[in-house]
Amino acid sequence: MRRISSFVVLLCGFSSALAGLAPCVELNDGNKMPIVALGTGRGTASESASVDEVRQAVYWAIEAGYRHVDTAAIYFDEPEVGQGIRDAINNNLVTREELFVTTKLWGDKHREQDVVPALKESLQKLGLDYVDLYLIHFPVAVKEDGSYDDVDYLETWRGMEKARALGLTRSIGVSNFNASQVDRIIANSRVWPAVNEIEVNPTLTQEALVTHCLELGIAVMGFSPFGFVVSRNNPNAPPPRADDPVLVHLSNKYHKAPTQIILRYLIDRGIVVIPKSVNKKRIEQNIDLFDFSLNDEEVKLINGFNKNHRVIDFADLKDYPNFPYGEY
Ligand SMILES: NC(=O)c1ccc[n+]([C@@H]2O[C@H](COP(=O)([O-])OP(=O)(O)OC[C@H]3O[C@@H](n4cnc5c(N)ncnc54)[C@H](OP(=O)(O)O)[C@@H]3O)[C@@H](O)[C@H]2O)c1
Ligand SMILES: *[C@@H]1O[C@H](CO)[C@@H](O)[C@H](O)[C@H]1NC(C)=O
C-alpha cells in the first residue's frame, strides 16, 4: 500500500494478474475504484467519436488493462459501452466483478421517484444488473426540453440512496458539485457521496475543491484531464500546449509523452483520471503511468498554469438556480 497525497492506493483484487494495470482507491463506503477510467463522453473534443468507435474503444481499453469505464445517460452511448464490456467478458478478458462501471443521472430525472427508473433504463441499455457508481451528473434540474425545473438536488439524493439500497448501484456520488453543495448533501443525508467528478487539468487545477473533497474522504474523479494540452480547436485557450517547455522538460526527464505527464500529475494529486480516446495506441498510452511519478515541486510547477479556465462550462445552464460555478 502506498499513500499518495491524502488517498491510499491499493491493489484492486486478490489476484493482481487479473486486476488490470491501475491500482485502486478505497471509497468511503468500502468499495474499491480503479484510478484510471476510460472516458466515453462524445462531443467534448475536437473530433467527436461515433458510438461504434466507443464500443471498440471500451474493448481495447479492457484489453490494455483498464478496469473502469465512465459513461452517462446523456452521452447516449450506454448500449455501445455495454457491448464493448460484453465482448470483453465473452472473450474471457475479464469478469464483470473485475470491472468498475460508472454512469450518471441527467437533470431531467431529478425527482426522487424518477431516479430508480432512470438507473434501470441505463442498466437495460448497458446490459448489466448493476453499476459500480451512479452519479448525479450536474446539480441543476431541467425539464425534458432543457428549460429549468425546480427540483432540489437533496430530493434527487434521496432517490440515489434508494437506488443504492436496491443494489442497482454499489456506490453513489455527484458530479460538478461545488464545495457548499457537497457540504449541504453531507449535512442532510444518511449516505455521503463516495465521489465528486469534476473538471481538473492544468488550466483548471481546482486546488480548493479537490482538497475539500479529499479531506472529507470523498474521492475526486477528474474529467477533461488533458485540458487544452490536446487540440480543442481553441487557439485562444491558455497554455500549456504539448510543446510547452515545462512539459517538454518533464517529458524528456521521464521518457513519457506530455499527455502522460499530465495524467501522472493528476494521480500524484490524489485524483482519479478519466482520459478519453478512441485510438488504440493512445488508449494504451493513457494507462501506462505506473512506472514513474512526479515530485512535489513538479506538481506545483504544473499547478502554476492554473487560470480557472474550463473546457466544459455548461453555459446553457448558467442562469439557473444551483448552477455550481460561481465566478469560474
Ligand atoms: N461529469 C461530467 O460532467 C463530464 C464532463 C466532461 C467529460 N467527462 C468525462 O471525462 C472524459 C474525458 O474528458 P474529455 O472527453 O473532455 O477529454 P480528454 O480526456 O481531456 O481528451 C480529449 C481528447 O484528447 C485526445 N487524446 C486522448 N489521449 C491522447 C493522447 N495520449 N495524446 C494525444 N491526444 C489524446 C482524444 O482524442 P482521440 O480520441 O482522437 O485520441 C480526446 O478526444 C469524458 O469522455 C467523460 O467520460 C465528464
Ligand atoms: C456553489 O453553488 C451555489 C448554488 O448555485 C452558489 O450559490 C455558490 O456561490 C457556489 N459556490 C461557489 C464557491 O462557487
GROMACS .gro file of C-alpha atoms and ligand atoms in nm:
model
  390
    1MET     CA    1   0.000   0.000   0.000
    2ARG     CA    2   0.121   0.344  -0.084
    3ARG     CA    3  -0.006   0.681   0.030
    4ILE     CA    4  -0.041   0.943  -0.243
    5SER     CA    5  -0.147   1.283  -0.111
    6SER     CA    6  -0.448   1.204   0.102
    7PHE     CA    7  -0.562   0.890  -0.071
    8VAL     CA    8  -0.447   0.536  -0.024
    9VAL     CA    9  -0.372   0.334  -0.333
   10LEU     CA   10  -0.407  -0.042  -0.316
   11LEU     CA   11  -0.435  -0.345  -0.540
   12CYS     CA   12  -0.779  -0.384  -0.692
   13GLY     CA   13  -0.816  -0.757  -0.641
   14PHE     CA   14  -0.657  -1.054  -0.471
   15SER     CA   15  -0.509  -1.173  -0.798
   16SER     CA   16  -0.305  -0.885  -0.936
   17ALA     CA   17  -0.270  -1.074  -1.264
   18LEU     CA   18  -0.640  -1.021  -1.317
   19ALA     CA   19  -0.656  -0.679  -1.160
   20GLY     CA   20  -0.558  -0.467  -1.459
   21LEU     CA   21  -0.285  -0.206  -1.472
   22ALA     CA   22  -0.418   0.069  -1.249
   23PRO     CA   23  -0.432   0.038  -0.871
   24CYS     CA   24  -0.748   0.123  -0.678
   25VAL     CA   25  -0.858   0.381  -0.427
   26GLU     CA   26  -1.083   0.278  -0.141
   27LEU     CA   27  -1.407   0.475  -0.135
   28ASN     CA   28  -1.572   0.595   0.187
   29ASP     CA   29  -1.828   0.312   0.160
   30GLY     CA   30  -1.556   0.044   0.147
   31ASN     CA   31  -1.578  -0.023  -0.227
   32LYS     CA   32  -1.266  -0.009  -0.442
   33MET     CA   33  -1.234   0.203  -0.757
   34PRO     CA   34  -0.956   0.177  -1.020
   35ILE     CA   35  -0.781   0.513  -1.051
   36VAL     CA   36  -0.780   0.524  -1.433
   37ALA     CA   37  -1.117   0.523  -1.613
   38LEU     CA   38  -1.178   0.530  -1.987
   39GLY     CA   39  -1.384   0.839  -2.075
   40THR     CA   40  -1.660   0.780  -2.327
   41GLY     CA   41  -1.823   1.123  -2.348
   42ARG     CA   42  -1.854   1.242  -2.705
   43GLY     CA   43  -1.872   1.591  -2.843
   44THR     CA   44  -1.631   1.725  -2.582
   45ALA     CA   45  -1.323   1.718  -2.802
   46SER     CA   46  -1.223   1.845  -3.143
   47GLU     CA   47  -1.307   1.512  -3.301
   48SER     CA   48  -1.627   1.366  -3.165
   49ALA     CA   49  -1.637   0.989  -3.181
   50SER     CA   50  -1.920   0.784  -3.325
   51VAL     CA   51  -2.093   0.540  -3.094
   52ASP     CA   52  -1.941   0.241  -3.271
   53GLU     CA   53  -1.595   0.380  -3.204
   54VAL     CA   54  -1.695   0.384  -2.837
   55ARG     CA   55  -1.771   0.009  -2.840
   56GLN     CA   56  -1.430  -0.058  -2.993
   57ALA     CA   57  -1.255   0.183  -2.753
   58VAL     CA   58  -1.408   0.011  -2.449
   59TYR     CA   59  -1.289  -0.328  -2.574
   60TRP     CA   60  -0.936  -0.200  -2.648
   61ALA     CA   61  -0.924  -0.031  -2.309
   62ILE     CA   62  -1.010  -0.352  -2.124
   63GLU     CA   63  -0.753  -0.535  -2.335
   64ALA     CA   64  -0.496  -0.267  -2.239
   65GLY     CA   65  -0.566  -0.315  -1.865
   66TYR     CA   66  -0.839  -0.060  -1.788
   67ARG     CA   67  -1.094  -0.188  -1.539
   68HIS     CA   68  -1.304   0.130  -1.511
   69VAL     CA   69  -1.532   0.288  -1.773
   70ASP     CA   70  -1.707   0.624  -1.731
   71THR     CA   71  -2.032   0.683  -1.921
   72ALA     CA   72  -2.360   0.874  -1.871
   73ALA     CA   73  -2.720   0.859  -1.987
   74ILE     CA   74  -2.668   1.192  -2.168
   75TYR     CA   75  -2.377   1.053  -2.373
   76PHE     CA   76  -2.628   0.825  -2.550
   77ASP     CA   77  -2.363   0.556  -2.577
   78GLU     CA   78  -2.457   0.319  -2.294
   79PRO     CA   79  -2.557   0.040  -2.539
   80GLU     CA   80  -2.215   0.056  -2.709
   81VAL     CA   81  -2.029   0.078  -2.377
   82GLY     CA   82  -2.224  -0.229  -2.266
   83GLN     CA   83  -2.147  -0.409  -2.592
   84GLY     CA   84  -1.773  -0.343  -2.554
   85ILE     CA   85  -1.790  -0.479  -2.200
   86ARG     CA   86  -1.985  -0.787  -2.309
   87ASP     CA   87  -1.740  -0.858  -2.591
   88ALA     CA   88  -1.452  -0.843  -2.343
   89ILE     CA   89  -1.630  -1.071  -2.094
   90ASN     CA   90  -1.728  -1.319  -2.368
   91ASN     CA   91  -1.366  -1.332  -2.487
   92ASN     CA   92  -1.256  -1.405  -2.128
   93LEU     CA   93  -1.054  -1.084  -2.090
   94VAL     CA   94  -1.232  -1.004  -1.764
   95THR     CA   95  -1.527  -1.093  -1.546
   96ARG     CA   96  -1.800  -0.844  -1.453
   97GLU     CA   97  -1.673  -0.845  -1.095
   98GLU     CA   98  -1.333  -0.719  -1.208
   99LEU     CA   99  -1.483  -0.419  -1.385
  100PHE     CA  100  -1.596  -0.089  -1.238
  101VAL     CA  101  -1.869   0.084  -1.439
  102THR     CA  102  -1.976   0.444  -1.373
  103THR     CA  103  -2.284   0.607  -1.523
  104LYS     CA  104  -2.476   0.925  -1.449
  105LEU     CA  105  -2.827   1.060  -1.399
  106TRP     CA  106  -2.921   1.357  -1.619
  107GLY     CA  107  -3.110   1.663  -1.487
  108ASP     CA  108  -3.446   1.570  -1.642
  109LYS     CA  109  -3.475   1.275  -1.400
  110HIS     CA  110  -3.406   1.459  -1.073
  111ARG     CA  111  -3.739   1.393  -0.899
  112GLU     CA  112  -3.698   1.132  -0.628
  113GLN     CA  113  -3.938   0.887  -0.794
  114ASP     CA  114  -3.760   0.921  -1.130
  115VAL     CA  115  -3.411   0.819  -1.014
  116VAL     CA  116  -3.456   0.440  -0.978
  117PRO     CA  117  -3.639   0.409  -1.314
  118ALA     CA  118  -3.367   0.619  -1.482
  119LEU     CA  119  -3.098   0.390  -1.345
  120LYS     CA  120  -3.297   0.081  -1.451
  121GLU     CA  121  -3.313   0.225  -1.802
  122SER     CA  122  -2.935   0.283  -1.802
  123LEU     CA  123  -2.880  -0.074  -1.679
  124GLN     CA  124  -3.100  -0.209  -1.953
  125LYS     CA  125  -2.904  -0.016  -2.215
  126LEU     CA  126  -2.573  -0.127  -2.066
  127GLY     CA  127  -2.696  -0.487  -2.040
  128LEU     CA  128  -2.583  -0.500  -1.675
  129ASP     CA  129  -2.752  -0.597  -1.346
  130TYR     CA  130  -2.577  -0.322  -1.150
  131VAL     CA  131  -2.331  -0.038  -1.196
  132ASP     CA  132  -2.048   0.027  -0.955
  133LEU     CA  133  -2.105   0.400  -0.932
  134TYR     CA  134  -2.405   0.620  -1.011
  135LEU     CA  135  -2.355   0.997  -1.013
  136ILE     CA  136  -2.588   1.297  -1.020
  137HIS     CA  137  -2.436   1.442  -1.340
  138PHE     CA  138  -2.499   1.811  -1.259
  139PRO     CA  139  -2.671   1.988  -0.967
  140VAL     CA  140  -2.926   2.168  -1.189
  141ALA     CA  141  -3.261   2.002  -1.270
  142VAL     CA  142  -3.411   2.057  -1.613
  143LYS     CA  143  -3.727   1.958  -1.794
  144GLU     CA  144  -3.705   1.735  -2.100
  145ASP     CA  145  -3.696   2.044  -2.324
  146GLY     CA  146  -3.392   2.175  -2.134
  147SER     CA  147  -3.576   2.453  -1.950
  148TYR     CA  148  -3.534   2.493  -1.574
  149ASP     CA  149  -3.711   2.258  -1.337
  150ASP     CA  150  -3.738   2.342  -0.968
  151VAL     CA  151  -3.611   2.021  -0.805
  152ASP     CA  152  -3.370   2.038  -0.513
  153TYR     CA  153  -3.073   1.803  -0.552
  154LEU     CA  154  -3.136   1.690  -0.190
  155GLU     CA  155  -3.456   1.531  -0.321
  156THR     CA  156  -3.256   1.372  -0.603
  157TRP     CA  157  -3.008   1.237  -0.348
  158ARG     CA  158  -3.293   1.053  -0.168
  159GLY     CA  159  -3.357   0.872  -0.495
  160MET     CA  160  -2.986   0.791  -0.527
  161GLU     CA  161  -2.985   0.642  -0.176
  162LYS     CA  162  -3.283   0.428  -0.273
  163ALA     CA  163  -3.107   0.306  -0.590
  164ARG     CA  164  -2.811   0.201  -0.378
  165ALA     CA  165  -3.029   0.027  -0.120
  166LEU     CA  166  -3.188  -0.173  -0.403
  167GLY     CA  167  -2.843  -0.292  -0.516
  168LEU     CA  168  -2.876  -0.128  -0.857
  169THR     CA  169  -2.552   0.057  -0.786
  170ARG     CA  170  -2.279  -0.021  -0.534
  171SER     CA  171  -2.175   0.340  -0.474
  172ILE     CA  172  -2.336   0.678  -0.526
  173GLY     CA  173  -2.187   1.018  -0.581
  174VAL     CA  174  -2.213   1.354  -0.751
  175SER     CA  175  -2.053   1.539  -1.041
  176ASN     CA  176  -1.996   1.911  -1.094
  177PHE     CA  177  -2.098   1.992  -0.734
  178ASN     CA  178  -1.916   2.279  -0.565
  179ALA     CA  179  -1.791   2.272  -0.204
  180SER     CA  180  -2.102   2.419  -0.044
  181GLN     CA  181  -2.326   2.183  -0.241
  182VAL     CA  182  -2.120   1.883  -0.125
  183ASP     CA  183  -2.144   2.013   0.233
  184ARG     CA  184  -2.521   2.058   0.202
  185ILE     CA  185  -2.567   1.694   0.094
  186ILE     CA  186  -2.350   1.571   0.379
  187ALA     CA  187  -2.537   1.782   0.636
  188ASN     CA  188  -2.873   1.648   0.519
  189SER     CA  189  -2.817   1.284   0.425
  190ARG     CA  190  -2.758   0.942   0.567
  191VAL     CA  191  -2.523   0.824   0.290
  192TRP     CA  192  -2.236   1.053   0.194
  193PRO     CA  193  -2.131   1.089  -0.168
  194ALA     CA  194  -1.842   0.849  -0.238
  195VAL     CA  195  -1.719   1.060  -0.532
  196ASN     CA  196  -1.733   1.409  -0.683
  197GLU     CA  197  -1.646   1.404  -1.055
  198ILE     CA  198  -1.523   1.747  -1.161
  199GLU     CA  199  -1.311   1.904  -1.433
  200VAL     CA  200  -0.943   1.916  -1.333
  201ASN     CA  201  -0.648   1.990  -1.561
  202PRO     CA  202  -0.352   2.231  -1.576
  203THR     CA  203  -0.564   2.536  -1.660
  204LEU     CA  204  -0.833   2.444  -1.401
  205THR     CA  205  -0.643   2.297  -1.108
  206GLN     CA  206  -0.932   2.320  -0.856
  207GLU     CA  207  -0.696   2.304  -0.558
  208ALA     CA  208  -0.952   2.422  -0.301
  209LEU     CA  209  -1.234   2.191  -0.415
  210VAL     CA  210  -1.006   1.888  -0.454
  211THR     CA  211  -0.864   1.939  -0.104
  212HIS     CA  212  -1.211   1.992   0.039
  213CYS     CA  213  -1.338   1.665  -0.106
  214LEU     CA  214  -1.031   1.457  -0.018
  215GLU     CA  215  -1.033   1.585   0.341
  216LEU     CA  216  -1.393   1.466   0.370
  217GLY     CA  217  -1.296   1.125   0.230
  218ILE     CA  218  -1.479   1.192  -0.097
  219ALA     CA  219  -1.281   1.065  -0.396
  220VAL     CA  220  -1.228   1.308  -0.682
  221MET     CA  221  -1.260   1.192  -1.043
  222GLY     CA  222  -1.103   1.444  -1.280
  223PHE     CA  223  -1.268   1.489  -1.619
  224SER     CA  224  -1.125   1.656  -1.932
  225PRO     CA  225  -0.784   1.575  -1.778
  226PHE     CA  226  -0.585   1.699  -2.077
  227GLY     CA  227  -0.739   2.045  -2.068
  228PHE     CA  228  -0.602   2.235  -2.368
  229VAL     CA  229  -0.281   2.032  -2.388
  230VAL     CA  230  -0.460   1.840  -2.665
  231SER     CA  231  -0.613   2.025  -2.957
  232ARG     CA  232  -0.964   2.157  -2.891
  233ASN     CA  233  -0.980   2.398  -3.185
  234ASN     CA  234  -0.947   2.680  -2.936
  235PRO     CA  235  -0.629   2.876  -3.013
  236ASN     CA  236  -0.717   3.140  -2.753
  237ALA     CA  237  -0.723   2.896  -2.461
  238PRO     CA  238  -0.448   2.949  -2.205
  239PRO     CA  239  -0.130   2.737  -2.207
  240PRO     CA  240   0.013   2.478  -2.173
  241ARG     CA  241   0.016   2.302  -2.508
  242ALA     CA  242   0.211   1.980  -2.558
  243ASP     CA  243   0.519   2.178  -2.672
  244ASP     CA  244   0.531   2.393  -2.358
  245PRO     CA  245   0.889   2.398  -2.219
  246VAL     CA  246   0.775   2.274  -1.875
  247LEU     CA  247   0.601   1.971  -2.026
  248VAL     CA  248   0.883   1.905  -2.273
  249HIS     CA  249   1.134   1.910  -1.985
  250LEU     CA  250   0.931   1.661  -1.778
  251SER     CA  251   0.863   1.452  -2.086
  252ASN     CA  252   1.236   1.420  -2.155
  253LYS     CA  253   1.318   1.355  -1.789
  254TYR     CA  254   1.070   1.068  -1.750
  255HIS     CA  255   1.062   0.940  -2.112
  256LYS     CA  256   0.685   0.989  -2.121
  257ALA     CA  257   0.455   1.186  -2.351
  258PRO     CA  258   0.332   1.527  -2.228
  259THR     CA  259  -0.018   1.373  -2.201
  260GLN     CA  260   0.120   1.103  -1.970
  261ILE     CA  261   0.292   1.372  -1.761
  262ILE     CA  262  -0.046   1.544  -1.720
  263LEU     CA  263  -0.226   1.223  -1.614
  264ARG     CA  264   0.051   1.142  -1.368
  265TYR     CA  265   0.033   1.498  -1.229
  266LEU     CA  266  -0.336   1.440  -1.152
  267ILE     CA  267  -0.274   1.097  -0.999
  268ASP     CA  268   0.004   1.242  -0.783
  269ARG     CA  269  -0.253   1.494  -0.654
  270GLY     CA  270  -0.479   1.205  -0.548
  271ILE     CA  271  -0.719   1.243  -0.840
  272VAL     CA  272  -0.875   0.954  -1.035
  273VAL     CA  273  -0.826   1.030  -1.406
  274ILE     CA  274  -1.074   0.983  -1.692
  275PRO     CA  275  -0.879   1.012  -2.017
  276LYS     CA  276  -1.095   0.973  -2.327
  277SER     CA  277  -0.963   0.831  -2.652
  278VAL     CA  278  -1.094   0.613  -2.933
  279ASN     CA  279  -0.742   0.548  -3.066
  280LYS     CA  280  -0.585   0.214  -2.966
  281LYS     CA  281  -0.230   0.348  -2.922
  282ARG     CA  282  -0.344   0.649  -2.721
  283ILE     CA  283  -0.573   0.431  -2.507
  284GLU     CA  284  -0.270   0.214  -2.422
  285GLN     CA  285  -0.050   0.518  -2.359
  286ASN     CA  286  -0.305   0.674  -2.123
  287ILE     CA  287  -0.280   0.388  -1.871
  288ASP     CA  288   0.096   0.341  -1.899
  289LEU     CA  289   0.151   0.558  -1.593
  290PHE     CA  290   0.272   0.332  -1.315
  291ASP     CA  291   0.650   0.324  -1.361
  292PHE     CA  292   0.715   0.688  -1.268
  293SER     CA  293   0.579   0.973  -1.058
  294LEU     CA  294   0.625   1.348  -1.025
  295ASN     CA  295   0.777   1.506  -0.714
  296ASP     CA  296   0.603   1.781  -0.515
  297GLU     CA  297   0.792   2.060  -0.694
  298GLU     CA  298   0.690   1.926  -1.034
  299VAL     CA  299   0.325   1.903  -0.925
  300LYS     CA  300   0.349   2.266  -0.806
  301LEU     CA  301   0.505   2.370  -1.134
  302ILE     CA  302   0.206   2.235  -1.326
  303ASN     CA  303  -0.037   2.388  -1.072
  304GLY     CA  304   0.124   2.718  -1.176
  305PHE     CA  305  -0.057   2.701  -1.512
  306ASN     CA  306  -0.394   2.748  -1.340
  307LYS     CA  307  -0.620   3.013  -1.494
  308ASN     CA  308  -0.954   2.883  -1.362
  309HIS     CA  309  -1.036   2.827  -1.728
  310ARG     CA  310  -1.282   2.547  -1.812
  311VAL     CA  311  -1.303   2.317  -2.111
  312ILE     CA  312  -1.667   2.242  -2.030
  313ASP     CA  313  -1.870   2.536  -1.897
  314PHE     CA  314  -2.231   2.403  -1.913
  315ALA     CA  315  -2.320   2.754  -2.033
  316ASP     CA  316  -2.679   2.650  -2.121
  317LEU     CA  317  -2.750   2.608  -1.751
  318LYS     CA  318  -2.564   2.909  -1.616
  319ASP     CA  319  -2.866   3.128  -1.538
  320TYR     CA  320  -3.048   2.860  -1.337
  321PRO     CA  321  -3.053   2.823  -0.956
  322ASN     CA  322  -2.799   2.570  -0.823
  323PHE     CA  323  -2.554   2.645  -1.105
  324PRO     CA  324  -2.231   2.539  -0.930
  325TYR     CA  325  -1.956   2.752  -1.080
  326GLY     CA  326  -1.961   3.093  -0.905
  327GLU     CA  327  -1.717   3.324  -1.080
  328TYR     CA  328  -1.536   3.047  -1.270
  329LIG     N1  329  -1.905   1.463  -1.542
  329LIG     C1  330  -1.904   1.548  -1.641
  329LIG     O1  331  -1.979   1.646  -1.642
  329LIG     C2  332  -1.808   1.528  -1.754
  329LIG     C3  333  -1.785   1.633  -1.847
  329LIG     C4  334  -1.692   1.612  -1.948
  329LIG     C5  335  -1.624   1.491  -1.957
  329LIG     N2  336  -1.650   1.390  -1.867
  329LIG     C6  337  -1.581   1.258  -1.875
  329LIG     O2  338  -1.442   1.277  -1.887
  329LIG     C7  339  -1.396   1.216  -2.006
  329LIG     C8  340  -1.275   1.285  -2.062
  329LIG     O3  341  -1.298   1.420  -2.092
  329LIG     P1  342  -1.296   1.476  -2.242
  329LIG     O4  343  -1.381   1.384  -2.323
  329LIG     O5  344  -1.326   1.620  -2.236
  329LIG     O6  345  -1.149   1.464  -2.295
  329LIG     P2  346  -0.998   1.431  -2.260
  329LIG     O7  347  -0.984   1.302  -2.187
  329LIG     O8  348  -0.938   1.551  -2.196
  329LIG     O9  349  -0.943   1.407  -2.409
  329LIG     C9  350  -0.966   1.498  -2.514
  329LIG    C10  351  -0.914   1.444  -2.644
  329LIG    O10  352  -0.775   1.419  -2.636
  329LIG    C11  353  -0.738   1.319  -2.729
  329LIG     N3  354  -0.635   1.232  -2.666
  329LIG    C12  355  -0.656   1.136  -2.574
  329LIG     N4  356  -0.541   1.077  -2.539
  329LIG    C13  357  -0.444   1.139  -2.607
  329LIG    C14  358  -0.303   1.123  -2.614
  329LIG     N5  359  -0.241   1.031  -2.540
  329LIG     N6  360  -0.233   1.204  -2.698
  329LIG    C15  361  -0.296   1.298  -2.773
  329LIG     N7  362  -0.429   1.317  -2.772
  329LIG    C16  363  -0.503   1.238  -2.690
  329LIG    C17  364  -0.861   1.237  -2.757
  329LIG    O11  365  -0.882   1.223  -2.897
  329LIG     P3  366  -0.866   1.076  -2.965
  329LIG    O12  367  -0.990   1.001  -2.932
  329LIG    O13  368  -0.852   1.106  -3.110
  329LIG    O14  369  -0.743   1.012  -2.906
  329LIG    C18  370  -0.974   1.311  -2.686
  329LIG    O15  371  -1.085   1.332  -2.767
  329LIG    C19  372  -1.520   1.217  -2.095
  329LIG    O16  373  -1.508   1.128  -2.203
  329LIG    C20  374  -1.627   1.179  -1.996
  329LIG    O17  375  -1.624   1.040  -1.971
  329LIG    C21  376  -1.739   1.408  -1.766
  330LIG     C1  377  -2.198   2.691  -0.529
  330LIG     O1  378  -2.324   2.685  -0.592
  330LIG     C2  379  -2.423   2.766  -0.529
  330LIG     C3  380  -2.556   2.740  -0.597
  330LIG     O2  381  -2.556   2.785  -0.728
  330LIG     C4  382  -2.382   2.911  -0.537
  330LIG     O3  383  -2.478   2.992  -0.469
  330LIG     C5  384  -2.245   2.930  -0.473
  330LIG     O4  385  -2.200   3.060  -0.493
  330LIG     C6  386  -2.145   2.833  -0.536
  330LIG     N1  387  -2.020   2.840  -0.463
  330LIG     C7  388  -1.904   2.864  -0.524
  330LIG     C8  389  -1.782   2.863  -0.436
  330LIG     O5  390  -1.891   2.882  -0.643
   0.00000   0.00000   0.00000
